[in-house]
Short mmCIF file of C-alpha atoms and ligand atoms in Angstrom, two decimals:
data_model
loop_
_atom_site.label_atom_id
_atom_site.label_comp_id
_atom_site.label_asym_id
_atom_site.label_seq_id
_atom_site.Cartn_x
_atom_site.Cartn_y
_atom_site.Cartn_z
CA MET A 1 82.07 -16.68 -19.58
CA PRO A 2 77.90 -16.61 -20.09
CA ARG A 3 76.55 -18.41 -17.27
CA ASN A 4 75.28 -21.01 -20.13
CA ARG A 5 79.05 -22.05 -20.48
CA HIS A 6 79.80 -22.73 -17.02
CA GLN A 7 81.22 -26.72 -16.79
CA LEU A 8 79.09 -29.44 -15.26
CA VAL A 9 80.51 -31.35 -12.45
CA VAL A 10 78.81 -34.92 -11.73
CA VAL A 11 79.91 -36.54 -8.98
CA SER A 12 79.03 -39.84 -8.08
CA ASN A 13 80.43 -42.46 -6.34
CA ARG A 14 80.36 -45.60 -9.14
CA GLY A 15 81.51 -43.96 -12.72
CA PRO A 16 79.52 -44.65 -15.84
CA TYR A 17 81.09 -46.72 -17.92
CA ARG A 18 82.92 -50.25 -17.13
CA THR A 19 85.49 -51.85 -19.74
CA VAL A 20 84.60 -55.50 -20.85
CA PRO A 21 86.81 -58.42 -22.72
CA VAL A 22 86.07 -57.94 -26.04
CA ALA A 23 84.13 -61.13 -27.24
CA GLY A 24 86.54 -63.43 -29.19
CA LYS A 25 88.80 -61.21 -29.07
CA ARG A 26 92.23 -62.93 -28.10
CA GLY A 27 95.24 -60.73 -26.57
CA GLY A 28 92.80 -59.05 -24.28
CA GLY A 29 90.98 -55.88 -26.02
CA ARG A 30 88.73 -54.13 -23.79
CA ILE A 31 85.30 -52.47 -25.00
CA ARG A 32 84.29 -49.72 -23.60
CA VAL A 33 80.26 -50.69 -21.68
CA ARG A 34 77.92 -48.65 -19.99
CA ALA A 35 77.61 -49.45 -16.17
CA ALA A 36 74.20 -50.15 -15.25
CA GLY A 37 71.82 -48.75 -12.74
CA GLY A 38 69.12 -46.22 -11.90
CA LEU A 39 71.76 -43.05 -11.89
CA VAL A 40 74.34 -43.68 -14.76
CA ALA A 41 71.31 -44.38 -16.72
CA ALA A 42 69.75 -40.99 -15.81
CA LEU A 43 72.59 -39.08 -15.66
CA ASP A 44 75.59 -40.03 -18.49
CA PRO A 45 72.55 -39.18 -21.34
CA VAL A 46 72.38 -35.50 -19.05
CA LEU A 47 76.39 -35.50 -19.53
CA ARG A 48 77.21 -36.42 -23.32
CA ALA A 49 73.92 -33.81 -24.37
CA ARG A 50 75.66 -31.18 -22.14
CA GLY A 51 79.35 -32.00 -21.65
CA GLY A 52 81.50 -31.41 -18.55
CA VAL A 53 83.22 -33.93 -15.78
CA TRP A 54 82.18 -36.91 -14.13
CA VAL A 55 83.94 -37.84 -11.16
CA SER A 56 84.02 -40.77 -9.77
CA ALA A 57 85.70 -43.70 -7.37
CA GLN A 58 88.70 -45.53 -9.23
CA ASP A 59 87.22 -49.17 -9.58
CA ALA A 60 89.18 -51.69 -7.41
CA ASP A 61 89.26 -54.23 -9.74
CA ASP A 62 91.24 -52.71 -12.64
CA ALA A 63 89.18 -54.27 -15.22
CA ASN A 64 86.45 -52.55 -14.73
CA GLN A 65 88.08 -48.88 -14.52
CA PRO A 66 87.11 -46.29 -16.77
CA ARG A 67 89.87 -46.11 -19.33
CA PRO A 68 89.77 -43.41 -22.01
CA ASP A 69 92.64 -45.14 -23.94
CA VAL A 70 89.93 -47.82 -24.31
CA GLU A 71 88.42 -47.57 -28.49
CA GLY A 72 84.82 -49.03 -29.60
CA GLY A 73 81.71 -49.21 -27.50
CA GLU A 74 79.98 -47.05 -26.24
CA PRO A 75 81.62 -42.96 -27.81
CA LEU A 76 82.97 -40.86 -25.18
CA GLU A 77 81.66 -37.67 -24.90
CA TYR A 78 82.55 -35.67 -21.80
CA LYS A 79 85.32 -36.01 -19.66
CA MET A 80 86.65 -38.40 -16.85
CA ALA A 81 87.90 -37.81 -13.56
CA THR A 82 88.62 -40.69 -11.13
CA VAL A 83 88.99 -41.10 -6.91
CA ALA A 84 91.65 -43.35 -5.84
CA LEU A 85 90.45 -44.97 -2.17
CA SER A 86 92.68 -47.20 -0.57
CA ARG A 87 91.29 -50.72 -0.23
CA THR A 88 90.34 -49.77 3.69
CA VAL A 89 88.98 -46.86 2.94
CA GLY A 90 87.24 -47.78 -0.28
CA GLU A 91 85.55 -50.53 1.31
CA ALA A 92 84.47 -49.62 4.65
CA PHE A 93 83.22 -46.42 3.24
CA TYR A 94 80.83 -48.23 0.19
CA GLN A 95 80.47 -51.41 2.28
CA GLY A 96 80.26 -51.13 5.59
CA VAL A 97 79.40 -47.55 5.60
CA SER A 98 76.86 -47.24 2.65
CA ASN A 99 75.32 -50.38 1.46
CA ALA A 100 75.27 -51.81 4.78
CA MET A 101 74.32 -49.34 6.93
CA LEU A 102 73.39 -45.54 5.25
CA TRP A 103 71.19 -48.08 1.95
CA PRO A 104 68.33 -49.82 4.57
CA ILE A 105 68.04 -46.94 6.85
CA LEU A 106 66.90 -45.04 4.55
CA HIS A 107 64.67 -47.41 2.67
CA SER A 108 63.20 -47.90 6.05
CA LEU A 109 64.49 -51.24 6.57
CA PRO A 110 66.85 -52.88 8.70
CA PRO A 111 70.23 -52.01 8.61
CA THR A 112 72.34 -55.26 7.11
CA VAL A 113 75.27 -54.69 9.60
CA GLY A 114 75.58 -53.73 13.36
CA ILE A 115 76.13 -49.81 13.72
CA SER A 116 79.72 -49.06 14.72
CA PRO A 117 81.86 -45.75 14.73
CA THR A 118 85.06 -47.20 12.77
CA PRO A 119 83.87 -47.32 8.53
CA TRP A 120 81.82 -43.76 9.20
CA ASN A 121 86.07 -42.39 10.07
CA HIS A 122 86.54 -44.07 6.85
CA TYR A 123 83.87 -42.79 5.34
CA GLU A 124 84.78 -39.40 6.35
CA THR A 125 87.98 -39.89 4.68
CA ALA A 126 86.52 -40.99 0.97
CA ASN A 127 83.94 -38.01 1.17
CA ARG A 128 87.50 -35.72 2.22
CA ALA A 129 89.21 -37.47 -1.04
CA PHE A 130 86.27 -37.06 -3.71
CA ALA A 131 86.16 -33.32 -2.13
CA GLU A 132 90.08 -32.60 -2.84
CA ALA A 133 89.24 -34.80 -6.77
CA VAL A 134 86.38 -31.83 -7.61
CA LEU A 135 88.37 -28.94 -6.76
CA GLU A 136 91.18 -29.88 -8.60
CA VAL A 137 89.32 -30.69 -11.62
CA SER A 138 86.96 -27.56 -11.48
CA ASP A 139 87.12 -24.07 -10.93
CA PRO A 140 85.12 -21.68 -8.70
CA ARG A 141 81.89 -20.77 -10.82
CA ASP A 142 81.73 -23.93 -11.64
CA LEU A 143 78.32 -26.86 -10.99
CA VAL A 144 79.43 -29.28 -9.17
CA TRP A 145 76.40 -31.59 -8.74
CA VAL A 146 77.37 -34.53 -6.22
CA GLN A 147 74.27 -37.75 -5.96
CA ASP A 148 73.32 -39.81 -4.14
CA PHE A 149 73.88 -41.15 -0.23
CA HIS A 150 77.68 -41.92 -0.99
CA LEU A 151 78.74 -38.59 -0.60
CA MET A 152 76.57 -36.85 1.80
CA LEU A 153 79.53 -35.21 3.44
CA LEU A 154 80.98 -34.10 -0.13
CA PRO A 155 78.89 -30.76 0.02
CA ALA A 156 79.40 -28.86 2.93
CA MET A 157 83.33 -29.74 2.18
CA LEU A 158 83.40 -28.19 -1.09
CA ARG A 159 81.54 -25.15 0.60
CA GLU A 160 84.39 -24.86 3.21
CA ALA A 161 86.74 -24.72 0.11
CA ARG A 162 84.84 -22.13 -1.91
CA PRO A 163 82.22 -20.41 -0.22
CA LYS A 164 80.79 -20.14 -3.38
CA ALA A 165 80.23 -22.11 -5.48
CA ARG A 166 77.62 -23.64 -6.34
CA ILE A 167 76.50 -27.32 -5.39
CA GLY A 168 73.95 -29.81 -6.01
CA TRP A 169 73.05 -32.75 -3.71
CA PHE A 170 70.77 -35.31 -5.50
CA CYS A 171 68.89 -38.04 -3.78
CA HIS A 172 68.13 -40.77 -5.61
CA ILE A 173 66.96 -42.92 -2.95
CA PRO A 174 64.01 -42.73 -0.71
CA TRP A 175 64.49 -40.54 2.51
CA PRO A 176 62.98 -42.19 5.74
CA GLY A 177 61.08 -40.20 8.40
CA ASP A 178 63.21 -39.17 11.38
CA ASP A 179 62.34 -41.82 13.28
CA LEU A 180 64.31 -43.76 11.08
CA PHE A 181 66.89 -41.82 10.62
CA LYS A 182 68.12 -40.90 13.55
CA ILE A 183 68.79 -44.48 14.03
CA LEU A 184 72.56 -43.32 12.62
CA PRO A 185 74.01 -41.68 14.85
CA TRP A 186 76.08 -39.97 12.62
CA ARG A 187 72.79 -38.24 12.24
CA ARG A 188 73.93 -34.55 12.49
CA GLN A 189 77.11 -34.45 10.70
CA ILE A 190 75.01 -36.03 7.92
CA LEU A 191 72.55 -33.34 7.79
CA ASP A 192 75.16 -30.80 8.38
CA GLY A 193 77.32 -32.01 4.97
CA LEU A 194 74.35 -32.05 3.16
CA LEU A 195 73.31 -28.54 3.77
CA GLY A 196 76.68 -27.35 2.07
CA ALA A 197 74.55 -27.36 -0.41
CA ASP A 198 72.79 -24.81 -2.61
CA VAL A 199 70.24 -27.24 -3.70
CA LEU A 200 68.74 -30.17 -2.15
CA GLY A 201 66.33 -32.45 -4.52
CA PHE A 202 63.85 -35.42 -4.32
CA HIS A 203 61.77 -37.71 -6.63
CA THR A 204 59.05 -36.39 -4.61
CA LYS A 205 56.70 -34.63 -1.72
CA SER A 206 57.29 -37.27 0.90
CA TYR A 207 60.59 -38.03 0.75
CA ALA A 208 61.37 -33.86 0.70
CA ASP A 209 59.15 -33.36 3.74
CA ASN A 210 60.43 -36.19 5.42
CA PHE A 211 63.62 -34.46 4.88
CA MET A 212 62.23 -30.96 6.52
CA GLY A 213 61.53 -33.02 9.34
CA CYS A 214 64.59 -34.59 10.00
CA LEU A 215 65.89 -31.30 10.20
CA SER A 216 63.67 -29.49 12.06
CA ARG A 217 64.40 -32.70 14.82
CA VAL A 218 67.66 -33.01 14.69
CA GLY A 219 69.83 -30.11 14.53
CA GLU A 220 69.45 -26.54 14.66
CA ALA A 221 69.26 -25.00 11.76
CA GLN A 222 66.11 -22.76 10.91
CA VAL A 223 63.64 -24.56 8.32
CA ASP A 224 60.46 -23.23 6.51
CA PHE A 225 58.04 -25.36 5.51
CA SER A 226 55.78 -23.46 3.63
CA ARG A 227 59.10 -21.97 1.59
CA MET A 228 60.86 -25.27 1.58
CA THR A 229 63.74 -23.65 2.54
CA VAL A 230 66.53 -23.67 4.84
CA ARG A 231 68.96 -20.77 6.77
CA HIS A 232 71.76 -22.35 8.36
CA GLU A 233 75.34 -20.07 8.23
CA GLY A 234 74.12 -17.16 5.91
CA ARG A 235 73.11 -18.85 3.42
CA THR A 236 69.71 -19.99 2.16
CA VAL A 237 69.89 -24.16 1.18
CA ARG A 238 65.96 -24.88 -1.06
CA VAL A 239 64.72 -28.53 -0.63
CA VAL A 240 63.31 -28.83 -4.32
CA VAL A 241 60.97 -32.09 -5.12
CA ALA A 242 62.72 -32.71 -8.66
CA PRO A 243 61.36 -36.06 -9.69
CA ILE A 244 63.44 -38.09 -12.23
CA GLY A 245 62.64 -39.31 -15.38
CA VAL A 246 63.73 -41.78 -18.85
CA PRO A 247 65.57 -40.05 -21.63
CA VAL A 248 62.08 -40.53 -24.02
CA ASP A 249 63.50 -39.80 -27.27
CA GLU A 250 66.29 -42.16 -27.49
CA LEU A 251 64.54 -44.62 -25.83
CA GLN A 252 61.62 -44.16 -28.49
CA THR A 253 63.96 -43.77 -31.15
CA LEU A 254 65.62 -47.70 -30.11
CA ALA A 255 61.74 -48.80 -29.50
CA ALA A 256 61.35 -47.72 -32.79
CA ASP A 257 64.84 -49.68 -34.92
CA PRO A 258 63.41 -51.96 -36.75
CA ARG A 259 66.30 -54.29 -35.53
CA VAL A 260 64.44 -54.15 -32.25
CA THR A 261 61.06 -54.63 -33.58
CA ALA A 262 62.71 -58.87 -34.97
CA ARG A 263 64.49 -59.07 -31.81
CA ALA A 264 60.82 -58.38 -30.01
CA GLU A 265 59.12 -60.44 -32.59
CA LYS A 266 61.97 -63.38 -32.20
CA ILE A 267 61.86 -63.09 -28.38
CA HIS A 268 58.08 -63.66 -28.44
CA ARG A 269 58.66 -67.24 -30.87
CA GLN A 270 61.14 -68.55 -28.50
CA VAL A 271 58.33 -68.87 -25.52
CA ASP A 272 55.68 -70.51 -28.11
CA HIS A 273 54.05 -66.98 -28.47
CA ARG A 274 52.91 -66.68 -24.68
CA ARG A 275 51.69 -64.07 -23.23
CA ILE A 276 55.15 -62.14 -21.51
CA LEU A 277 55.48 -60.91 -17.65
CA LEU A 278 58.56 -59.41 -17.30
CA GLY A 279 61.16 -58.90 -14.43
CA VAL A 280 63.76 -56.35 -14.52
CA ASP A 281 66.00 -54.78 -11.83
CA ARG A 282 69.11 -54.91 -10.44
CA LEU A 283 69.22 -57.26 -8.22
CA ASP A 284 69.00 -56.42 -5.09
CA TYR A 285 67.10 -56.65 -2.22
CA THR A 286 64.32 -53.49 -1.99
CA LYS A 287 63.75 -54.94 -5.56
CA GLY A 288 61.12 -57.47 -3.78
CA ILE A 289 62.07 -60.05 -6.21
CA PRO A 290 61.76 -63.44 -4.36
CA GLN A 291 57.67 -61.80 -3.46
CA ARG A 292 56.84 -60.82 -7.39
CA LEU A 293 58.05 -64.96 -7.94
CA ARG A 294 55.94 -66.21 -5.07
CA ALA A 295 53.06 -64.05 -6.14
CA PHE A 296 53.61 -66.23 -9.97
CA GLU A 297 54.49 -69.20 -8.48
CA GLN A 298 50.59 -68.79 -7.01
CA VAL A 299 48.49 -67.75 -10.64
CA LEU A 300 50.40 -71.25 -11.86
CA LYS A 301 49.45 -72.84 -9.08
CA SER A 302 45.61 -72.37 -9.07
CA ASP A 303 44.60 -72.32 -13.14
CA ARG A 304 46.90 -75.59 -14.45
CA SER A 305 46.09 -73.60 -18.22
CA ALA A 306 48.10 -70.67 -17.52
CA ARG A 307 51.97 -72.32 -17.69
CA ASN A 308 50.37 -72.94 -21.47
CA ARG A 309 49.57 -69.53 -21.67
CA TYR A 310 52.16 -67.39 -19.67
CA VAL A 311 55.65 -66.89 -19.84
CA MET A 312 57.47 -64.84 -16.65
CA VAL A 313 60.72 -63.52 -17.65
CA GLN A 314 62.90 -62.70 -15.63
CA ILE A 315 66.04 -59.62 -15.91
CA MET A 316 69.08 -59.16 -13.48
CA VAL A 317 71.45 -57.17 -13.66
CA PRO A 318 74.30 -58.65 -10.40
CA SER A 319 74.84 -55.99 -8.27
CA ARG A 320 77.10 -55.58 -5.22
CA THR A 321 78.54 -59.47 -5.77
CA ASP A 322 81.09 -59.02 -2.78
CA VAL A 323 77.70 -58.44 -0.14
CA GLN A 324 76.24 -60.89 2.09
CA ALA A 325 72.76 -60.13 2.40
CA TYR A 326 73.20 -59.77 -1.52
CA ARG A 327 74.84 -63.27 -2.35
CA GLU A 328 71.98 -65.06 -0.13
CA LEU A 329 69.22 -63.48 -1.51
CA LYS A 330 71.01 -64.92 -5.31
CA GLN A 331 70.68 -67.87 -3.11
CA GLU A 332 66.66 -67.49 -3.06
CA ILE A 333 65.69 -66.51 -5.75
CA ASP A 334 67.72 -68.90 -7.59
CA ARG A 335 66.48 -71.73 -5.50
CA LEU A 336 62.77 -70.21 -6.13
CA ILE A 337 62.90 -69.85 -9.57
CA GLY A 338 64.46 -73.69 -9.59
CA ASP A 339 61.72 -75.24 -7.95
CA ILE A 340 59.03 -73.37 -9.63
CA ASN A 341 60.51 -74.67 -12.89
CA GLY A 342 60.66 -77.66 -11.83
CA ARG A 343 57.07 -77.83 -10.07
CA TYR A 344 54.96 -76.23 -13.16
CA SER A 345 57.37 -76.72 -16.34
CA SER A 346 55.40 -79.28 -19.46
CA ALA A 347 56.23 -80.18 -22.54
CA GLY A 348 58.90 -78.19 -23.34
CA LYS A 349 58.16 -75.22 -21.24
CA VAL A 350 59.82 -73.48 -19.06
CA PRO A 351 57.47 -71.41 -16.70
CA ILE A 352 59.78 -69.27 -16.27
CA GLN A 353 62.91 -67.57 -18.06
CA TYR A 354 66.29 -66.08 -16.14
CA ILE A 355 68.28 -63.92 -17.02
CA TYR A 356 71.31 -62.82 -15.30
CA ARG A 357 73.39 -60.12 -16.60
CA ASN A 358 73.66 -56.58 -17.82
CA LEU A 359 71.83 -56.45 -21.29
CA PRO A 360 72.87 -54.20 -23.66
CA LEU A 361 69.94 -51.06 -24.07
CA ASP A 362 68.74 -52.32 -27.22
CA LYS A 363 68.18 -56.10 -25.74
CA LEU A 364 66.19 -54.64 -23.09
CA VAL A 365 63.60 -52.40 -24.62
CA ALA A 366 63.68 -55.35 -26.65
CA HIS A 367 62.09 -57.05 -24.23
CA TYR A 368 60.04 -54.13 -22.84
CA ARG A 369 58.26 -54.09 -26.28
CA ALA A 370 57.93 -57.94 -26.50
CA ALA A 371 56.20 -57.74 -22.80
CA ASP A 372 52.73 -57.91 -22.14
CA VAL A 373 53.03 -56.95 -19.01
CA ALA A 374 55.70 -55.35 -16.77
CA VAL A 375 55.98 -56.62 -12.88
CA VAL A 376 57.54 -54.01 -11.21
CA THR A 377 57.17 -54.81 -7.51
CA PRO A 378 59.66 -53.00 -5.11
CA LEU A 379 59.20 -53.03 -1.20
CA ARG A 380 60.55 -49.20 -1.39
CA ASP A 381 62.52 -47.84 -4.37
CA GLY A 382 63.29 -43.79 -4.97
CA MET A 383 61.57 -43.66 -8.26
CA ASN A 384 61.90 -46.87 -9.95
CA LEU A 385 63.17 -46.44 -13.93
CA VAL A 386 61.81 -49.80 -15.13
CA ALA A 387 58.86 -48.62 -15.18
CA MET A 388 58.95 -45.48 -17.36
CA GLU A 389 61.36 -47.06 -19.65
CA TYR A 390 58.35 -49.75 -20.68
CA CYS A 391 55.38 -47.69 -20.17
CA THR A 392 58.50 -45.17 -22.72
CA SER A 393 59.10 -48.12 -24.83
CA ARG A 394 55.56 -49.26 -25.62
CA ILE A 395 54.72 -47.23 -28.65
CA GLU A 396 52.09 -49.09 -30.61
CA GLY A 397 50.54 -48.38 -27.13
CA GLY A 398 48.79 -51.82 -25.07
CA GLY A 399 50.48 -53.21 -22.42
CA ALA A 400 50.19 -53.38 -18.04
CA LEU A 401 52.44 -52.09 -15.31
CA VAL A 402 51.99 -53.87 -12.56
CA LEU A 403 53.54 -51.82 -9.63
CA SER A 404 54.33 -51.54 -6.14
CA GLU A 405 52.75 -48.49 -4.59
CA PHE A 406 55.86 -48.04 -2.74
CA ALA A 407 58.03 -46.96 -5.84
CA GLY A 408 58.42 -43.22 -5.77
CA ALA A 409 57.23 -43.98 -9.73
CA ALA A 410 54.16 -44.50 -7.64
CA ASP A 411 53.05 -40.95 -7.03
CA TYR A 412 53.27 -40.47 -11.18
CA LEU A 413 52.32 -43.19 -12.60
CA SER A 414 48.77 -43.13 -11.04
CA ASP A 415 46.99 -45.36 -14.10
CA ALA A 416 49.10 -48.12 -13.52
CA LEU A 417 47.89 -51.49 -11.61
CA LEU A 418 48.58 -50.22 -8.55
CA VAL A 419 50.25 -53.25 -6.11
CA ASN A 420 51.29 -53.98 -2.39
CA PRO A 421 54.24 -56.29 -2.22
CA TYR A 422 54.18 -57.54 0.66
CA ASP A 423 50.36 -58.15 0.32
CA VAL A 424 50.94 -61.61 -2.25
CA GLN A 425 48.02 -62.96 -2.65
CA THR A 426 46.64 -59.70 -4.45
CA LEU A 427 50.26 -59.55 -6.11
CA ALA A 428 49.12 -62.41 -7.76
CA GLN A 429 45.41 -61.51 -8.36
CA THR A 430 46.66 -58.48 -10.35
CA ILE A 431 49.50 -60.10 -12.41
CA ARG A 432 46.58 -62.52 -13.40
CA ASP A 433 44.35 -59.58 -14.06
CA ALA A 434 47.02 -57.98 -15.75
CA LEU A 435 47.63 -61.09 -18.06
CA ALA A 436 44.48 -61.77 -19.13
CA MET A 437 43.75 -58.28 -20.60
CA THR A 438 43.61 -58.21 -23.73
CA ALA A 439 45.79 -55.62 -25.78
CA ASP A 440 43.48 -53.27 -26.77
CA ALA A 441 41.76 -53.48 -23.59
CA THR A 442 45.23 -51.81 -21.91
CA ARG A 443 45.45 -48.85 -24.13
CA PRO A 444 43.96 -46.11 -22.42
CA ALA A 445 46.19 -46.59 -19.34
CA MET A 446 49.20 -47.22 -21.14
CA HIS A 447 47.83 -43.83 -23.18
CA ALA A 448 48.09 -41.83 -19.76
CA LEU A 449 50.69 -43.80 -18.47
CA ARG A 450 53.09 -43.23 -21.86
CA ALA A 451 51.88 -39.55 -20.81
CA ALA A 452 52.70 -38.60 -17.25
CA VAL A 453 56.32 -40.17 -18.35
CA HIS A 454 56.71 -37.77 -21.21
CA LYS A 455 56.50 -35.07 -18.51
CA LEU A 456 59.08 -36.29 -16.57
CA ASP A 457 61.77 -36.99 -18.81
CA VAL A 458 65.46 -36.79 -17.58
CA ASN A 459 66.57 -34.20 -19.89
CA LEU A 460 63.82 -31.93 -18.11
CA TRP A 461 64.75 -33.19 -15.10
CA ALA A 462 68.80 -32.31 -15.42
CA LYS A 463 67.67 -29.04 -16.76
CA ASP A 464 65.21 -27.67 -14.17
CA PHE A 465 68.11 -28.86 -11.30
CA LEU A 466 70.41 -27.13 -13.02
CA ASP A 467 68.73 -24.13 -13.68
CA LEU A 468 67.76 -23.60 -9.70
CA LEU A 469 71.25 -24.47 -9.43
CA GLU A 470 72.53 -22.00 -12.00
CA GLN A 471 69.48 -18.94 -10.69
CA ARG A 472 70.72 -18.63 -6.68
CA PRO A 473 71.05 -15.69 -5.30
P1 ADQ B 501 68.45 -48.89 -9.74
O1 ADQ B 501 68.41 -48.85 -7.94
O2 ADQ B 501 69.37 -48.45 -10.22
O3 ADQ B 501 68.45 -46.72 -8.74
P2 ADQ B 501 66.55 -48.39 -11.12
O4 ADQ B 501 65.99 -47.19 -11.49
O5 ADQ B 501 65.02 -49.63 -12.07
O6 ADQ B 501 66.82 -48.23 -9.79
O7 ADQ B 501 66.76 -48.64 -12.24
C1 ADQ B 501 67.66 -49.77 -12.80
C2 ADQ B 501 68.54 -48.81 -14.75
O8 ADQ B 501 68.72 -50.09 -14.30
C3 ADQ B 501 67.46 -48.97 -15.64
O9 ADQ B 501 68.02 -48.33 -16.34
C4 ADQ B 501 67.09 -51.17 -15.99
O10 ADQ B 501 67.51 -50.52 -17.65
C5 ADQ B 501 68.87 -51.16 -16.28
N1 ADQ B 501 69.57 -52.15 -15.20
C6 ADQ B 501 68.80 -53.11 -15.35
N2 ADQ B 501 68.10 -54.64 -15.25
C7 ADQ B 501 69.40 -55.06 -16.29
C8 ADQ B 501 70.23 -55.51 -16.82
N3 ADQ B 501 70.10 -56.48 -16.60
N4 ADQ B 501 70.93 -55.70 -17.64
C9 ADQ B 501 71.36 -53.69 -18.24
N5 ADQ B 501 70.87 -52.85 -17.84
C10 ADQ B 501 69.70 -53.32 -16.94
C11 ADQ B 501 68.64 -45.60 -8.16
C12 ADQ B 501 67.08 -45.55 -6.77
C13 ADQ B 501 66.15 -46.16 -8.33
C14 ADQ B 501 65.94 -44.49 -9.12
C15 ADQ B 501 67.29 -44.25 -9.73
C16 ADQ B 501 67.50 -43.11 -10.39
O11 ADQ B 501 67.38 -47.08 -6.08
O12 ADQ B 501 64.95 -45.78 -6.97
O13 ADQ B 501 65.16 -44.23 -10.00
O14 ADQ B 501 68.74 -44.85 -8.76
O15 ADQ B 501 67.04 -42.26 -9.53
#
């Protein structure tokens, strides 16, 4: 079989599709829709272009399972396989360890629950179940590409079964310094698990360096900082900086669609042609949503005419709704928006429009086209695709991007208006300045931003990573 015909096996906790009831159709008809979130947005186009199989956990809620038999909606252009986990294992693996411990610590934030050993055993069990599923659907020549922090033990488990397999792992979120990483009692197991891979990818140089630092201070692997390689159990593991991007052509084509243009114009009419400040996020405490709302409140407070000239549109997709910390965040955001709208509405003009649901891509892109300013303020974020989607959708040029310096994207989008989201006063001033800029004044920076985003196309990201995996000596 020629090399480029190796099957690609993508493995992630969440699968790429959910099924939802067809609006207005009686009798339980369902339609397939793409799940929201950065990982799916990045990898679905890659698998659709290349074919292969996507292995993911079976959704505990039967209605959300990616069922290939469902007709209509997004087309299925590759195979899917699911891993069934018992409710106890699934919850401890996903919520107990992945969401409550790994997610915050890898984002350099305190864990949202106390650290205890029980869920860790389930994390191991879940990773083992994924290993069995991958071995079943793949053969030793395939390229197995494991995704993210849910599956950090999987590479070593696959390596044990298939010593010559080609295994990659990609970290979609930040990697912290060793001082924080060491909080995890299972730090050795995690590093040993990851070193089962041939190639380990990170969005930025600082995450890759942090990872190498963890290896050198925890464990016994031989680390070569100048080559960014690690010797482990007789093999060489490469640590690479592989910044993810967005599907540039697909997004630009969509942005140029006359229906999207018409929708963008409608959005303008609906807000009485006020200038639009746009936020788009998965609901998560890492995204800095309250900070951004407080900053916009400052803008409204400091200038009475602002409410007649500006509107903020905040689009949020529900996420991890069964986790307490996320429910509390949702309440805080609801309260903040309610307070601000109560205080600063005038003559039928509401200062914050709030959309809390998963939007189809064409509607999202219409909002990107309509927005004068996008505000992306994570406290910490592996990369952040929203910033890139906004720039890609600005096909007519113009538009300002306010971007947190704590997003990985800030390393690549230096022409954005970079902000510290913890400093709400300065954030408010930056938003004020951005909203006051004319479209022409924003053009040079947006031109540079679009050029930067073009270089980071997601297809290129996948191709470069998979090429490395195929070239493994
Ligand atoms: P996420 O934390 O999910 O991804 P991000 O990169 O911003 O964060 O991607 C969010 C995705 O969800 C975007 O593609 C966006 O369009 C989509 N989305 C947001 N709100 C939506 C809505 N209401 N309806 C539909 N879609 C919506 C993780 C890491 C990031 C990293 C990505 C990719 O946390 O740092 O950039 O993976 O590696």
